[in-house]
Amino acid sequence: MIALSLLGIPNDDNSSYLKGTAAAPPLIRRELHCDAYSIRSETGIDFGEAGRLIDCGDLHFDGVADAWEVIEQGVGRALAQGGPLLCLGGDHAITHPILRAVRRCQPRLTIVHIDAHADLYDAYQGNPRSHASPFARIMEEGLADRLIQVGLRTVNDEHRAQFERFGVEVIEAANWRDGLRLDLDTPVYVSIDLDGLDPAYAPGVSHREPGGASPRQVIDLLHGIRQPIVAGDIVEYNPSCDISNLTALVAAKLVKELGGMMIKTALGGTRAAA
Amino acid sequence: MIALSLLGIPNDDNSSYLKGTAAAPPLIRRELHCDAYSIRSETGIDFGEAGRLIDCGDLHFDGVADAWEVIEQGVGRALAQGGPLLCLGGDHAITHPILRAVRRCQPRLTIVHIDAHADLYDAYQGNPRSHASPFARIMEEGLADRLIQVGLRTVNDEHRAQFERFGVEVIEAANWRDGLRLDLDTPVYVSIDLDGLDPAYAPGVSHREPGGASPRQVIDLLHGIRQPIVAGDIVEYNPSCDISNLTALVAAKLVKELGGMMIKTALGGTRAAA
Amino acid sequence: MIALSLLGIPNDDNSSYLKGTAAAPPLIRRELHCDAYSIRSETGIDFGEAGRLIDCGDLHFDGVADAWEVIEQGVGRALAQGGPLLCLGGDHAITHPILRAVRRCQPRLTIVHIDAHADLYDAYQGNPRSHASPFARIMEEGLADRLIQVGLRTVNDEHRAQFERFGVEVIEAANWRDGLRLDLDTPVYVSIDLDGLDPAYAPGVSHREPGGASPRQVIDLLHGIRQPIVAGDIVEYNPSCDISNLTALVAAKLVKELGGMMIKTALGGTRAAA
Amino acid sequence: MIALSLLGIPNDDNSSYLKGTAAAPPLIRRELHCDAYSIRSETGIDFGEAGRLIDCGDLHFDGVADAWEVIEQGVGRALAQGGPLLCLGGDHAITHPILRAVRRCQPRLTIVHIDAHADLYDAYQGNPRSHASPFARIMEEGLADRLIQVGLRTVNDEHRAQFERFGVEVIEAANWRDGLRLDLDTPVYVSIDLDGLDPAYAPGVSHREPGGASPRQVIDLLHGIRQPIVAGDIVEYNPSCDISNLTALVAAKLVKELGGMMIKTALGGTRAAA
Amino acid sequence: MIALSLLGIPNDDNSSYLKGTAAAPPLIRRELHCDAYSIRSETGIDFGEAGRLIDCGDLHFDGVADAWEVIEQGVGRALAQGGPLLCLGGDHAITHPILRAVRRCQPRLTIVHIDAHADLYDAYQGNPRSHASPFARIMEEGLADRLIQVGLRTVNDEHRAQFERFGVEVIEAANWRDGLRLDLDTPVYVSIDLDGLDPAYAPGVSHREPGGASPRQVIDLLHGIRQPIVAGDIVEYNPSCDISNLTALVAAKLVKELGGMMIKTALGGTRAAA
Amino acid sequence: MIALSLLGIPNDDNSSYLKGTAAAPPLIRRELHCDAYSIRSETGIDFGEAGRLIDCGDLHFDGVADAWEVIEQGVGRALAQGGPLLCLGGDHAITHPILRAVRRCQPRLTIVHIDAHADLYDAYQGNPRSHASPFARIMEEGLADRLIQVGLRTVNDEHRAQFERFGVEVIEAANWRDGLRLDLDTPVYVSIDLDGLDPAYAPGVSHREPGGASPRQVIDLLHGIRQPIVAGDIVEYNPSCDISNLTALVAAKLVKELGGMMIKTALGGTRAAA
């Protein structure tokens, strides 16, 4: 049976404005396993089924070892279990060392990146590991073949220069129409920054940006992917900004829907409800 | 003049996970009559007009009489006033005894059921009256000819078996597109579980499920109905989960829009704004 | 080993203004067992010790049997286990049937009643079972020898007449000084209405009344009791009024401190920290 | 360089139900300049660029001078700087004296008015300056050639009579489809009452009305305007109703997007992202 | 029968940092009359008794007349009814014109002023009417014989100079012990700024200052006054800062307790519970 | 002029249950410098005076260097400025490396530790650096001569053994009476865990424990210290648990009062208000 591996990466060392995302993984898990909700995905995959979900726990940052190496090695170990891997941040900076590990197994890889921000600064406040910069690092190191950014609504001139430099494909929030489908031709890594959603749905983020997507739009985009989704992350949940745990629950829902599509695309299947 | 009857049914005896919906009716009424809002419906029906709204108050459960009989009899009395009836829950379990009373007056009846959940379990935690089971009871007892469920996003295999067994027509949330119209050919009962809405709009429910409808989508669906809506319910408002009374207000809005369509379809009219 | 029995009584049928207290027991238990807190009491009693706490679960009200009989019988069964019993409401009305069961085992009994309100109305809105009336019923039926009310701040003329009629001893909030000790000479039943506390500490009650006690004042009063506390209740937690679960946690704290004193006084001991 | 003038008008003297909107301007500015967000607009206009934004501060109402004259003169001074002007309320009543000043510079003017309410009462509770009446005053005084109201969901018979009397063009919320474009042929004044948005996105308004627009729908409508937007207002933000500053942030976002379109249409440009 | 006059003064024109207190009076009245609470005071005075409470409504500021004259005249009219007068702010600036009217009837007058701040600045940000300055105006104009300030916790050198200049008697929060009694020898005006309370009890103020009094401490101080309390105010409730209406309820409680003492001291009585 | 050094230590690597305290320092600073509040202390020290406050910023944890060395060296640099030092956590684990640096300058040192918990576990969940263990490390390494713990309310047998082993002096919350004064005879380090306060005042902590101190009690304890307070910390503010920033403001208040006493005791002065 193909199992989804779930790995918490509670690291917010590189958050520039407001820390707090390191508190996220246990709060997302609490919603995922709460008796009030079904753990079955709309995709038809039931994560309550024995052997369908392997929780690898949280990486531990002891303040001694280099955090990037802790992440790269931890992700490597989780991938070694053979199933698709979903990582829970932490802030968006972690996507860089995650992809170092993922890339070793994936010679062809497209990143689908849902976010309000491009996260492409060469460095931010002098920090090249900043959570505003991971995709600059990723593209420089050649950790993906294509980068598709969806839902952006804070693009500036430096971003546009980086789009050109790295050949980034961009669908801004203003152009995200219902029923959007992406044209994909390689295995896929999906990186979801929760601020890609509108703050009404996901207030628990450090940088709220009105005008974002609804959970249904994101789920619909994910359900439409037919290439294998080999790994991904859900990042930037900041409980200190949340209202009544709304965002933790949205993150848990996305674990089920993104994770469900990881299983389905690994099975070569198509969406049950389609 | 055709009057809408409004009846509170503050009963949450059969809520499995979290009680609290018994507190709902007075809080919904408070929003309905609040000076900050108009009591006129978008349908053009004005519930501030003398004689347009008959508030039958709340049923009283004294802990002695059988609650199902209290409901069936109370609903029967309210229906005897001749106008359409809108019941305020309480949890979804109450729809079963409500329909026992409604069915006696309606030889042909279609239920339009808006919800995140199918509520079709044969029993839940051993309780056949559970708020997760009313539609199993209703269909077994033949209390409706058709059951159309709209907005579901937690369907599992037991539900699919029940869909087949009872001939349930299902439009999952993933397939609910703007402008959805239902093909109806009998009088209609509308049952609205507030968790059919996305938690951003209606956080005050015991089982929040992201990816739901907007109030506008629900109102638009209701406005499109042309068959007489003879009765209905708005259930599962749980104030202990609400944020800043948002959900109480949405419930009050739906009282006006569903109630307004009850009056309009009883008058044989069509939507004013159409 | 002497064990504390814990029994949930999720009944709010007799709440006049706002229902919702039926949702309380599982939310109090969640705080009691939350990993963030110690389950050890300040009294030195450790409820994490095997055999120290027997959770009898929640009574079930099926809407068929008389709720007062369900409570009286359920409490009787819990008392039959031999240890002291702590009941979690539900509203204050439940104290009446609880005491019917308790009185059968206790020929001499003093009630220590902490509350903002006297709850002594002969009837309220025509309902003699109202949560504003339990102590009128209790004293009429002779279910206690003495009634001491502490923390009141809404006394009116009808209450004063009832004080006289039933010989109630009253310490209003205005006269509750730090270090208050009660002069007790029989076994004790402690009934804590959470609105006895100031709303800053316990906002989750249907009838907030500023000017109340602090948790420390209540705990100090409890720690000073030397007679056996044979049973008690913590009632009127209404989650729909709570802020960030503050009141659920205070209720759980009081379970530990009142329950701890039940064990200590049963052991004939005195307060460890004294 | 064309600069946007920003003027706070903290006046809620004419709010009928609940005051509090006078507190809005500094709270909206705080979000606009918060380090967590970019001050660049999706239109491509960057208000962080030197000289692009002139903050005229807040008008001061000293309780001596006539507030309508304070507003008319203050707006006149701000307009004299030559750039487009965006006013921050305060309640909707202020639009009347604002337009007295704007009209002097604009012989041809269309008002695009986004709101849940028509604000066309001849008077409300005897007050002709009421925040429910500004557009009656505006149209009577001939301060605009056309009035287009978008997003209404509380229309009644008095409103319909006023629509007829003043030739108001109306697009109710029920008819606002994605991609809506307005047919405009004169310079434009845009007046945004934040309750035009659904309360899930903008709870911080005195009169919440479910079924409203999303921020994206409003932004998309604004981005589609090609005529010069010479002035406008964002009104009715009431912090006492807000949740976690959600509405202040939406208002700040609309300052950037409406302000950005003011600059772009003044430059004769078209939307960058189009 | 001696009646308490209640007058709302919804004016925040002179709030320097954050407006919003103009929204307070109707919200305080809503709590005062809410069915969940008794309108009887702990003093034994029952404001539900016919003729005991005269609500003079709210003053209207039309933006034309001088607000100070509106207040002075409105207060004069309310005082002309003969009973003691309790004013609901609005911000603290209103105490100045209130006292102009009160002083005309009271040749001997002591102000008891409960507050976190001395409000004695000669002017604040150039505004002599600022809500940080009323007691400088009051003492300059000789509107009281003595000024006693209780609960201060932000005293600076300018304040100390003003203490000396005006002979102010000060009891800082650090020195406010339980059971505090004031030595009074003239009729009394009581001015309660809600930020005199700790923010845990009264978060709904523009300038929260931890380390303040509890409601019980304030009530106890009021209950200990034996001189006639001829007038007073409760000011600075800012709903935009409140949490779950906690502060509105505290304000309503203080209306009952301060108002009750106004009646009792007018009757020449002493505290019932003493 | 003696200046207070302020140093942020945003580290929560060793929080067992819930991370998030790393987000605290900027939020506490925001309240400290907010225009709504005075930056003057009740001690008479004015931190707005030029040269009175040196903000050393936040330590940066880059995920490469050992965090304990980063803290010890950063604290050493801050102490080298010569004035007293106040550190802002982060969780309580940081007190261990802070004291390594402090001890080098202080041959005689008493720790005054205000907390709900003893934080004396030999290790917690296998982590000797746990935030539940710093005082075990501190006492083992001889980093203080005396340890006085105030406000505890979760003492268990392992704690009591450690009290004995290390000679800890303990004043539990149950015994903390108003006006408490400590008998001190060496320079002092004050460590304030915000959960020493009652959750009504400081809800923003990972481990809320009802029955705690009020801010006034803590301030009074601090104001009573006459020995030099050479350094200290305010730790465990977790914004993800806060309500409306109440706890951030309490922390900022304590910065002023503890910092003020650091200056005063360094000046050899006594409390101005005494």
Short mmCIF file of N, CA and C in Angstrom, two decimals, chain D residues 164-274:
data_model
loop_
_atom_site.label_atom_id
_atom_site.label_comp_id
_atom_site.label_asym_id
_atom_site.label_seq_id
_atom_site.Cartn_x
_atom_site.Cartn_y
_atom_site.Cartn_z
N GLU D 164 -36.00 55.47 -9.29
CA GLU D 164 -36.76 56.03 -10.40
C GLU D 164 -36.58 57.56 -10.44
N ARG D 165 -36.74 58.16 -9.27
CA ARG D 165 -36.67 59.63 -9.19
C ARG D 165 -35.33 60.17 -9.68
N PHE D 166 -34.25 59.46 -9.31
CA PHE D 166 -32.92 59.99 -9.62
C PHE D 166 -32.24 59.27 -10.80
N GLY D 167 -32.94 58.30 -11.42
CA GLY D 167 -32.33 57.57 -12.53
C GLY D 167 -31.14 56.73 -12.12
N VAL D 168 -31.19 56.18 -10.91
CA VAL D 168 -30.06 55.39 -10.42
C VAL D 168 -29.95 54.07 -11.19
N GLU D 169 -28.74 53.71 -11.57
CA GLU D 169 -28.48 52.41 -12.20
C GLU D 169 -28.01 51.44 -11.11
N VAL D 170 -28.66 50.26 -11.05
CA VAL D 170 -28.43 49.38 -9.91
C VAL D 170 -28.02 47.98 -10.36
N ILE D 171 -26.94 47.47 -9.78
CA ILE D 171 -26.57 46.07 -9.95
C ILE D 171 -26.58 45.45 -8.55
N GLU D 172 -27.65 44.72 -8.24
CA GLU D 172 -27.73 44.11 -6.91
C GLU D 172 -26.69 43.00 -6.78
N ALA D 173 -26.36 42.66 -5.53
CA ALA D 173 -25.40 41.59 -5.27
C ALA D 173 -25.80 40.31 -5.99
N ALA D 174 -27.10 40.04 -6.04
CA ALA D 174 -27.58 38.82 -6.68
C ALA D 174 -27.20 38.74 -8.16
N ASN D 175 -26.92 39.89 -8.75
CA ASN D 175 -26.61 39.92 -10.19
C ASN D 175 -25.16 40.26 -10.49
N TRP D 176 -24.35 40.36 -9.46
CA TRP D 176 -22.93 40.71 -9.65
C TRP D 176 -22.17 39.42 -9.98
N ARG D 177 -21.92 39.21 -11.27
CA ARG D 177 -21.18 38.02 -11.69
C ARG D 177 -19.69 38.36 -11.80
N ASP D 178 -18.85 37.37 -11.69
CA ASP D 178 -17.41 37.58 -11.84
C ASP D 178 -17.12 38.22 -13.20
N GLY D 179 -16.16 39.15 -13.20
CA GLY D 179 -15.76 39.79 -14.45
C GLY D 179 -16.64 40.96 -14.84
N LEU D 180 -17.52 41.40 -13.92
CA LEU D 180 -18.39 42.55 -14.20
C LEU D 180 -17.59 43.77 -14.65
N ARG D 181 -18.03 44.41 -15.74
CA ARG D 181 -17.43 45.65 -16.22
C ARG D 181 -18.52 46.71 -16.34
N LEU D 182 -18.21 47.93 -15.93
CA LEU D 182 -19.18 49.03 -16.00
C LEU D 182 -18.95 49.85 -17.26
N ASP D 183 -20.04 50.34 -17.81
CA ASP D 183 -19.96 51.15 -19.03
C ASP D 183 -19.93 52.63 -18.61
N LEU D 184 -18.76 53.21 -18.65
CA LEU D 184 -18.57 54.55 -18.10
C LEU D 184 -18.14 55.52 -19.20
N ASP D 185 -18.58 56.78 -19.11
CA ASP D 185 -18.23 57.73 -20.17
C ASP D 185 -17.89 59.12 -19.63
N THR D 186 -17.66 59.21 -18.33
CA THR D 186 -17.25 60.50 -17.76
C THR D 186 -16.18 60.20 -16.71
N PRO D 187 -15.54 61.23 -16.17
CA PRO D 187 -14.72 61.01 -14.99
C PRO D 187 -15.56 60.39 -13.88
N VAL D 188 -14.85 59.68 -13.00
CA VAL D 188 -15.53 58.82 -12.05
C VAL D 188 -15.15 59.18 -10.62
N TYR D 189 -16.16 59.09 -9.74
CA TYR D 189 -15.94 59.12 -8.29
C TYR D 189 -16.33 57.76 -7.76
N VAL D 190 -15.44 57.10 -7.02
CA VAL D 190 -15.74 55.78 -6.48
C VAL D 190 -15.95 55.88 -4.97
N SER D 191 -17.10 55.47 -4.52
CA SER D 191 -17.41 55.48 -3.09
C SER D 191 -17.61 54.05 -2.61
N ILE D 192 -16.71 53.60 -1.75
CA ILE D 192 -16.76 52.21 -1.27
C ILE D 192 -17.19 52.18 0.19
N ASP D 193 -18.39 51.68 0.42
CA ASP D 193 -18.81 51.36 1.79
C ASP D 193 -18.35 49.93 2.03
N LEU D 194 -17.58 49.73 3.09
CA LEU D 194 -16.98 48.41 3.30
C LEU D 194 -18.02 47.32 3.54
N ASP D 195 -19.26 47.71 3.86
CA ASP D 195 -20.25 46.64 4.02
C ASP D 195 -20.76 46.13 2.68
N GLY D 196 -20.26 46.70 1.59
CA GLY D 196 -20.50 46.07 0.29
C GLY D 196 -19.85 44.69 0.21
N LEU D 197 -18.76 44.53 0.96
CA LEU D 197 -18.10 43.24 1.05
C LEU D 197 -18.89 42.30 1.97
N ASP D 198 -18.71 41.02 1.80
CA ASP D 198 -19.32 40.07 2.72
C ASP D 198 -18.68 40.21 4.10
N PRO D 199 -19.46 40.03 5.16
CA PRO D 199 -18.91 40.16 6.52
C PRO D 199 -17.77 39.19 6.83
N ALA D 200 -17.64 38.11 6.10
CA ALA D 200 -16.51 37.21 6.33
C ALA D 200 -15.20 37.93 6.02
N TYR D 201 -15.22 38.81 5.03
CA TYR D 201 -14.02 39.56 4.64
C TYR D 201 -13.89 40.87 5.40
N ALA D 202 -15.02 41.47 5.72
CA ALA D 202 -15.01 42.81 6.33
C ALA D 202 -16.05 42.86 7.46
N PRO D 203 -15.74 42.18 8.58
CA PRO D 203 -16.70 42.20 9.69
C PRO D 203 -16.79 43.54 10.39
N GLY D 204 -15.83 44.41 10.18
CA GLY D 204 -15.75 45.65 10.93
C GLY D 204 -16.61 46.77 10.37
N VAL D 205 -17.92 46.53 10.31
CA VAL D 205 -18.88 47.52 9.84
C VAL D 205 -20.08 47.50 10.77
N SER D 206 -20.76 48.61 10.87
CA SER D 206 -21.89 48.71 11.81
C SER D 206 -23.08 47.88 11.36
N HIS D 207 -23.20 47.67 10.06
CA HIS D 207 -24.37 46.98 9.52
C HIS D 207 -23.92 45.83 8.61
N ARG D 208 -23.53 44.74 9.22
CA ARG D 208 -23.09 43.57 8.44
C ARG D 208 -24.27 42.99 7.65
N GLU D 209 -24.02 42.63 6.42
CA GLU D 209 -25.07 42.04 5.58
C GLU D 209 -24.47 40.89 4.77
N PRO D 210 -24.76 39.66 5.17
CA PRO D 210 -24.18 38.51 4.45
C PRO D 210 -24.60 38.49 2.99
N GLY D 211 -23.82 37.79 2.18
CA GLY D 211 -24.12 37.67 0.77
C GLY D 211 -23.41 38.69 -0.09
N GLY D 212 -22.37 39.31 0.45
CA GLY D 212 -21.69 40.38 -0.27
C GLY D 212 -20.53 39.91 -1.12
N ALA D 213 -19.82 40.88 -1.66
CA ALA D 213 -18.73 40.62 -2.59
C ALA D 213 -17.47 40.19 -1.85
N SER D 214 -16.56 39.59 -2.59
CA SER D 214 -15.22 39.30 -2.07
C SER D 214 -14.31 40.49 -2.42
N PRO D 215 -13.20 40.65 -1.68
CA PRO D 215 -12.25 41.71 -2.06
C PRO D 215 -11.81 41.57 -3.52
N ARG D 216 -11.62 40.32 -3.97
CA ARG D 216 -11.17 40.14 -5.35
C ARG D 216 -12.19 40.68 -6.34
N GLN D 217 -13.49 40.46 -6.07
CA GLN D 217 -14.52 40.99 -6.98
C GLN D 217 -14.47 42.51 -7.03
N VAL D 218 -14.29 43.15 -5.89
CA VAL D 218 -14.23 44.62 -5.86
C VAL D 218 -12.98 45.11 -6.59
N ILE D 219 -11.86 44.47 -6.30
CA ILE D 219 -10.61 44.88 -6.96
C ILE D 219 -10.73 44.70 -8.47
N ASP D 220 -11.32 43.60 -8.88
CA ASP D 220 -11.46 43.34 -10.31
C ASP D 220 -12.35 44.39 -10.96
N LEU D 221 -13.41 44.79 -10.28
CA LEU D 221 -14.27 45.85 -10.82
C LEU D 221 -13.49 47.14 -10.97
N LEU D 222 -12.69 47.48 -9.96
CA LEU D 222 -11.89 48.71 -10.01
C LEU D 222 -10.85 48.65 -11.12
N HIS D 223 -10.18 47.50 -11.23
CA HIS D 223 -9.13 47.35 -12.24
C HIS D 223 -9.68 47.48 -13.65
N GLY D 224 -10.99 47.27 -13.79
CA GLY D 224 -11.58 47.34 -15.14
C GLY D 224 -12.01 48.74 -15.56
N ILE D 225 -11.86 49.71 -14.69
CA ILE D 225 -12.29 51.08 -15.03
C ILE D 225 -11.22 51.76 -15.89
N ARG D 226 -11.66 52.42 -16.98
CA ARG D 226 -10.72 53.08 -17.89
C ARG D 226 -10.86 54.59 -17.89
N GLN D 227 -12.00 55.10 -17.42
CA GLN D 227 -12.16 56.55 -17.28
C GLN D 227 -11.35 57.05 -16.09
N PRO D 228 -10.95 58.31 -16.07
CA PRO D 228 -10.20 58.83 -14.93
C PRO D 228 -11.02 58.77 -13.64
N ILE D 229 -10.42 58.21 -12.61
CA ILE D 229 -11.06 58.21 -11.29
C ILE D 229 -10.48 59.40 -10.55
N VAL D 230 -11.27 60.44 -10.43
CA VAL D 230 -10.72 61.72 -9.94
C VAL D 230 -10.73 61.81 -8.42
N ALA D 231 -11.62 61.09 -7.80
CA ALA D 231 -11.68 61.13 -6.34
C ALA D 231 -12.50 59.93 -5.87
N GLY D 232 -12.49 59.73 -4.55
CA GLY D 232 -13.26 58.61 -4.01
C GLY D 232 -13.17 58.56 -2.50
N ASP D 233 -13.87 57.61 -1.95
CA ASP D 233 -13.82 57.44 -0.51
C ASP D 233 -13.95 55.96 -0.15
N ILE D 234 -13.41 55.63 1.00
CA ILE D 234 -13.57 54.31 1.62
C ILE D 234 -14.12 54.58 3.01
N VAL D 235 -15.35 54.17 3.25
CA VAL D 235 -16.05 54.62 4.46
C VAL D 235 -16.65 53.45 5.24
N GLU D 236 -17.10 53.78 6.44
CA GLU D 236 -17.87 52.88 7.31
C GLU D 236 -17.02 51.78 7.95
N TYR D 237 -15.70 51.93 7.96
CA TYR D 237 -14.93 50.98 8.77
C TYR D 237 -15.18 51.30 10.23
N ASN D 238 -15.73 50.37 10.95
CA ASN D 238 -16.02 50.55 12.39
C ASN D 238 -15.18 49.56 13.19
N PRO D 239 -14.08 50.04 13.77
CA PRO D 239 -13.18 49.12 14.47
C PRO D 239 -13.85 48.37 15.62
N SER D 240 -14.91 48.94 16.19
CA SER D 240 -15.52 48.25 17.33
C SER D 240 -16.23 46.97 16.90
N CYS D 241 -16.42 46.78 15.60
CA CYS D 241 -17.04 45.54 15.10
C CYS D 241 -16.02 44.63 14.43
N ASP D 242 -14.78 45.05 14.35
CA ASP D 242 -13.81 44.29 13.58
C ASP D 242 -13.35 43.04 14.33
N ILE D 243 -12.79 42.11 13.60
CA ILE D 243 -12.21 40.90 14.17
C ILE D 243 -10.75 40.89 13.76
N SER D 244 -9.87 40.99 14.75
CA SER D 244 -8.44 40.82 14.48
C SER D 244 -7.94 41.73 13.36
N ASN D 245 -8.51 42.93 13.26
CA ASN D 245 -8.07 43.94 12.28
C ASN D 245 -8.24 43.51 10.82
N LEU D 246 -9.05 42.49 10.56
CA LEU D 246 -9.23 42.03 9.17
C LEU D 246 -9.71 43.16 8.27
N THR D 247 -10.66 43.96 8.77
CA THR D 247 -11.29 44.96 7.91
C THR D 247 -10.36 46.15 7.68
N ALA D 248 -9.59 46.49 8.70
CA ALA D 248 -8.61 47.58 8.51
C ALA D 248 -7.65 47.23 7.39
N LEU D 249 -7.27 45.97 7.33
CA LEU D 249 -6.33 45.55 6.29
C LEU D 249 -6.99 45.55 4.92
N VAL D 250 -8.23 45.12 4.85
CA VAL D 250 -8.95 45.17 3.57
C VAL D 250 -9.08 46.62 3.11
N ALA D 251 -9.37 47.52 4.04
CA ALA D 251 -9.46 48.94 3.67
C ALA D 251 -8.12 49.43 3.13
N ALA D 252 -7.03 49.03 3.78
CA ALA D 252 -5.71 49.47 3.32
C ALA D 252 -5.41 48.89 1.93
N LYS D 253 -5.82 47.64 1.71
CA LYS D 253 -5.64 47.04 0.39
C LYS D 253 -6.42 47.84 -0.66
N LEU D 254 -7.63 48.24 -0.33
CA LEU D 254 -8.43 49.00 -1.29
C LEU D 254 -7.86 50.40 -1.50
N VAL D 255 -7.23 50.98 -0.47
CA VAL D 255 -6.51 52.24 -0.70
C VAL D 255 -5.48 52.06 -1.80
N LYS D 256 -4.75 50.95 -1.73
CA LYS D 256 -3.71 50.72 -2.74
C LYS D 256 -4.29 50.45 -4.12
N GLU D 257 -5.37 49.68 -4.17
CA GLU D 257 -5.89 49.30 -5.49
C GLU D 257 -6.73 50.41 -6.10
N LEU D 258 -7.58 51.07 -5.29
CA LEU D 258 -8.35 52.20 -5.82
C LEU D 258 -7.39 53.37 -6.11
N GLY D 259 -6.49 53.62 -5.17
CA GLY D 259 -5.51 54.69 -5.37
C GLY D 259 -4.62 54.41 -6.58
N GLY D 260 -4.24 53.16 -6.75
CA GLY D 260 -3.42 52.79 -7.90
C GLY D 260 -4.15 53.06 -9.22
N MET D 261 -5.45 52.73 -9.24
CA MET D 261 -6.22 52.99 -10.47
C MET D 261 -6.41 54.49 -10.68
N MET D 262 -6.48 55.27 -9.60
CA MET D 262 -6.56 56.72 -9.75
C MET D 262 -5.31 57.24 -10.46
N ILE D 263 -4.15 56.76 -10.03
CA ILE D 263 -2.90 57.18 -10.67
C ILE D 263 -2.85 56.69 -12.12
N LYS D 264 -3.16 55.44 -12.33
CA LYS D 264 -3.07 54.86 -13.68
C LYS D 264 -4.01 55.56 -14.65
N THR D 265 -5.26 55.80 -14.20
CA THR D 265 -6.20 56.43 -15.12
C THR D 265 -5.83 57.89 -15.34
N ALA D 266 -5.17 58.49 -14.36
CA ALA D 266 -4.68 59.87 -14.56
C ALA D 266 -3.55 59.88 -15.56
N LEU D 267 -2.73 58.83 -15.53
CA LEU D 267 -1.61 58.71 -16.46
C LEU D 267 -2.09 58.30 -17.85
N GLY D 268 -3.38 57.99 -17.96
CA GLY D 268 -3.90 57.52 -19.25
C GLY D 268 -3.52 56.08 -19.51
N GLY D 269 -3.00 55.42 -18.49
CA GLY D 269 -2.51 54.07 -18.69
C GLY D 269 -3.61 53.04 -18.58
N THR D 270 -3.25 51.82 -18.78
CA THR D 270 -4.17 50.72 -18.59
C THR D 270 -3.52 49.77 -17.60
N ARG D 271 -4.28 48.83 -17.13
CA ARG D 271 -3.83 47.97 -16.06
C ARG D 271 -2.63 47.13 -16.48
N ALA D 272 -1.59 47.20 -15.69
CA ALA D 272 -0.33 46.52 -16.01
C ALA D 272 -0.52 45.04 -16.26
N ALA D 273 -1.32 44.44 -15.39
CA ALA D 273 -1.45 42.99 -15.46
C ALA D 273 -2.37 42.53 -16.58
N ALA D 274 -3.06 43.47 -17.23
CA ALA D 274 -4.05 43.07 -18.23
C ALA D 274 -3.36 42.56 -19.49
#
